Amino acid sequence: MKKKVGNRIIELRTKRGWNQSDLPRECGKDRQAIEKLENGKVNPTIYSLYEISKALRVDIYQLLKF
């Protein structure tokens, strides 16, 4: 599940044309934290998913649509 969420974040990030530094900058998170999420190494909190969805300008359920 963690890997699927991470892959979905990568998919949405690249669809916007953002690199790995753009998303953390937009949502105010540490680059390493986003990298760990994208690689499926940590469980995301609902709040971090909310912040990421706001930065990507998608509804939160889009992060879980895989």
Coordinates of N, CA and C in Angstrom, one line a residue:
M1 N 0.8 -1.2 0.0 CA 0.0 0.0 0.0 C 0.9 1.3 0.0
K2 N 1.9 1.3 0.8 CA 2.8 2.4 0.9 C 3.4 2.7 -0.5
K3 N 3.9 1.7 -1.1 CA 4.5 1.8 -2.4 C 3.5 2.3 -3.5
K4 N 2.3 1.9 -3.4 CA 1.2 2.3 -4.4 C 1.0 3.8 -4.2
V5 N 0.9 4.3 -2.9 CA 0.7 5.7 -2.6 C 1.9 6.5 -3.1
G6 N 3.1 6.0 -2.9 CA 4.3 6.7 -3.4 C 4.3 6.8 -4.9
N7 N 4.0 5.7 -5.5 CA 3.9 5.7 -7.0 C 2.9 6.7 -7.5
R8 N 1.8 6.8 -6.8 CA 0.7 7.7 -7.3 C 1.2 9.2 -7.1
I9 N 1.9 9.5 -6.0 CA 2.4 10.8 -5.8 C 3.4 11.2 -6.9
I10 N 4.3 10.2 -7.2 CA 5.2 10.4 -8.3 C 4.5 10.7 -9.6
E11 N 3.5 9.9 -9.9 CA 2.7 10.1 -11.1 C 2.1 11.5 -11.2
L12 N 1.4 11.9 -10.1 CA 0.8 13.2 -10.1 C 1.8 14.3 -10.2
R13 N 3.0 14.1 -9.5 CA 4.0 15.2 -9.5 C 4.6 15.3 -10.9
T14 N 4.9 14.2 -11.6 CA 5.5 14.3 -12.9 C 4.5 14.8 -13.9
K15 N 3.2 14.5 -13.7 CA 2.2 15.0 -14.6 C 2.1 16.6 -14.6
R16 N 2.5 17.1 -13.4 CA 2.5 18.6 -13.3 C 3.9 19.2 -13.9
G17 N 4.8 18.3 -14.2 CA 6.1 18.7 -14.7 C 7.1 19.1 -13.6
W18 N 6.8 18.6 -12.4 CA 7.6 19.0 -11.3 C 8.7 17.9 -11.1
N19 N 9.9 18.4 -10.6 CA 10.9 17.4 -10.2 C 10.8 17.2 -8.7
Q20 N 11.8 16.4 -8.2 CA 11.7 16.0 -6.8 C 11.8 17.1 -5.8
S21 N 12.4 18.2 -6.2 CA 12.5 19.4 -5.3 C 11.3 20.3 -5.3
D22 N 10.5 20.3 -6.4 CA 9.4 21.2 -6.5 C 8.2 20.8 -5.5
L23 N 7.9 19.6 -5.4 CA 6.8 19.2 -4.5 C 7.1 19.6 -3.0
P24 N 8.3 19.2 -2.5 CA 8.5 19.6 -1.1 C 8.5 21.2 -0.9
R25 N 8.9 21.9 -1.9 CA 8.9 23.3 -1.8 C 7.5 23.9 -1.8
E26 N 6.6 23.3 -2.6 CA 5.2 23.7 -2.6 C 4.4 23.3 -1.4
C27 N 4.7 22.2 -0.7 CA 3.9 21.8 0.4 C 4.6 22.1 1.7
G28 N 5.8 22.7 1.7 CA 6.5 23.0 2.9 C 7.1 21.9 3.7
K29 N 7.4 20.8 3.0 CA 7.9 19.6 3.6 C 9.4 19.5 3.3
D30 N 10.1 18.7 4.0 CA 11.5 18.3 3.8 C 11.6 17.4 2.6
R31 N 12.6 17.7 1.7 CA 12.8 16.9 0.5 C 12.9 15.4 0.8
Q32 N 13.6 15.1 1.9 CA 13.8 13.7 2.3 C 12.5 13.0 2.7
A33 N 11.7 13.8 3.3 CA 10.4 13.2 3.8 C 9.5 12.8 2.6
I34 N 9.5 13.7 1.6 CA 8.8 13.4 0.3 C 9.4 12.2 -0.4
E35 N 10.7 12.2 -0.4 CA 11.4 11.1 -1.1 C 11.1 9.7 -0.4
K36 N 11.0 9.7 0.9 CA 10.7 8.5 1.7 C 9.3 8.1 1.4
L37 N 8.3 9.1 1.3 CA 7.0 8.7 0.9 C 6.9 8.2 -0.5
E38 N 7.6 8.8 -1.4 CA 7.5 8.3 -2.8 C 8.1 6.9 -3.0
N39 N 9.1 6.6 -2.2 CA 9.7 5.3 -2.2 C 9.0 4.2 -1.4
G40 N 8.0 4.6 -0.7 CA 7.2 3.7 0.1 C 7.9 3.2 1.3
K41 N 8.8 4.0 1.9 CA 9.6 3.7 3.1 C 8.9 4.1 4.4
V42 N 7.9 5.0 4.3 CA 7.2 5.4 5.5 C 5.7 5.4 5.2
N43 N 4.9 5.3 6.3 CA 3.5 5.4 6.2 C 3.1 6.9 6.3
P44 N 2.4 7.4 5.3 CA 2.0 8.8 5.3 C 0.9 9.0 6.3
T45 N 0.9 10.2 7.0 CA -0.2 10.5 7.8 C -1.3 11.1 6.9
I46 N -2.5 11.2 7.5 CA -3.6 11.8 6.7 C -3.3 13.3 6.5
Y47 N -2.6 13.9 7.4 CA -2.3 15.3 7.3 C -1.3 15.5 6.2
S48 N -0.3 14.7 6.1 CA 0.8 14.8 5.1 C 0.1 14.6 3.7
L49 N -0.8 13.6 3.6 CA -1.5 13.4 2.3 C -2.3 14.6 2.0
Y50 N -2.9 15.3 3.0 CA -3.7 16.5 2.7 C -2.8 17.6 2.2
E51 N -1.7 17.8 2.8 CA -0.7 18.8 2.4 C -0.2 18.6 1.0
I52 N 0.1 17.4 0.7 CA 0.6 17.0 -0.7 C -0.5 17.2 -1.7
S53 N -1.8 16.8 -1.4 CA -2.9 17.0 -2.3 C -3.1 18.5 -2.6
K54 N -3.0 19.3 -1.5 CA -3.2 20.7 -1.7 C -2.1 21.3 -2.7
A55 N -0.9 20.9 -2.4 CA 0.2 21.3 -3.3 C 0.1 20.9 -4.7
L56 N -0.4 19.7 -4.9 CA -0.6 19.1 -6.3 C -1.9 19.6 -6.9
R57 N -2.7 20.3 -6.1 CA -4.0 20.8 -6.5 C -5.0 19.7 -7.0
V58 N -5.0 18.6 -6.2 CA -5.9 17.5 -6.5 C -6.7 17.2 -5.2
D59 N -7.8 16.6 -5.3 CA -8.5 16.1 -4.1 C -7.7 15.0 -3.5
I60 N -7.8 14.9 -2.2 CA -7.0 13.9 -1.4 C -7.3 12.4 -1.9
Y61 N -8.5 12.2 -2.3 CA -8.8 10.8 -2.8 C -8.0 10.5 -4.1
Q62 N -7.6 11.5 -4.8 CA -6.8 11.2 -6.0 C -5.4 10.6 -5.7
L63 N -4.9 10.8 -4.5 CA -3.6 10.2 -4.1 C -3.8 8.7 -3.8
L64 N -5.0 8.3 -3.6 CA -5.3 6.9 -3.2 C -6.0 6.2 -4.4
K65 N -6.1 6.8 -5.5 CA -6.8 6.2 -6.7 C -5.7 5.5 -7.5
F66 N -5.6 4.2 -7.3 CA -4.6 3.4 -8.0 C -5.2 2.0 -8.4

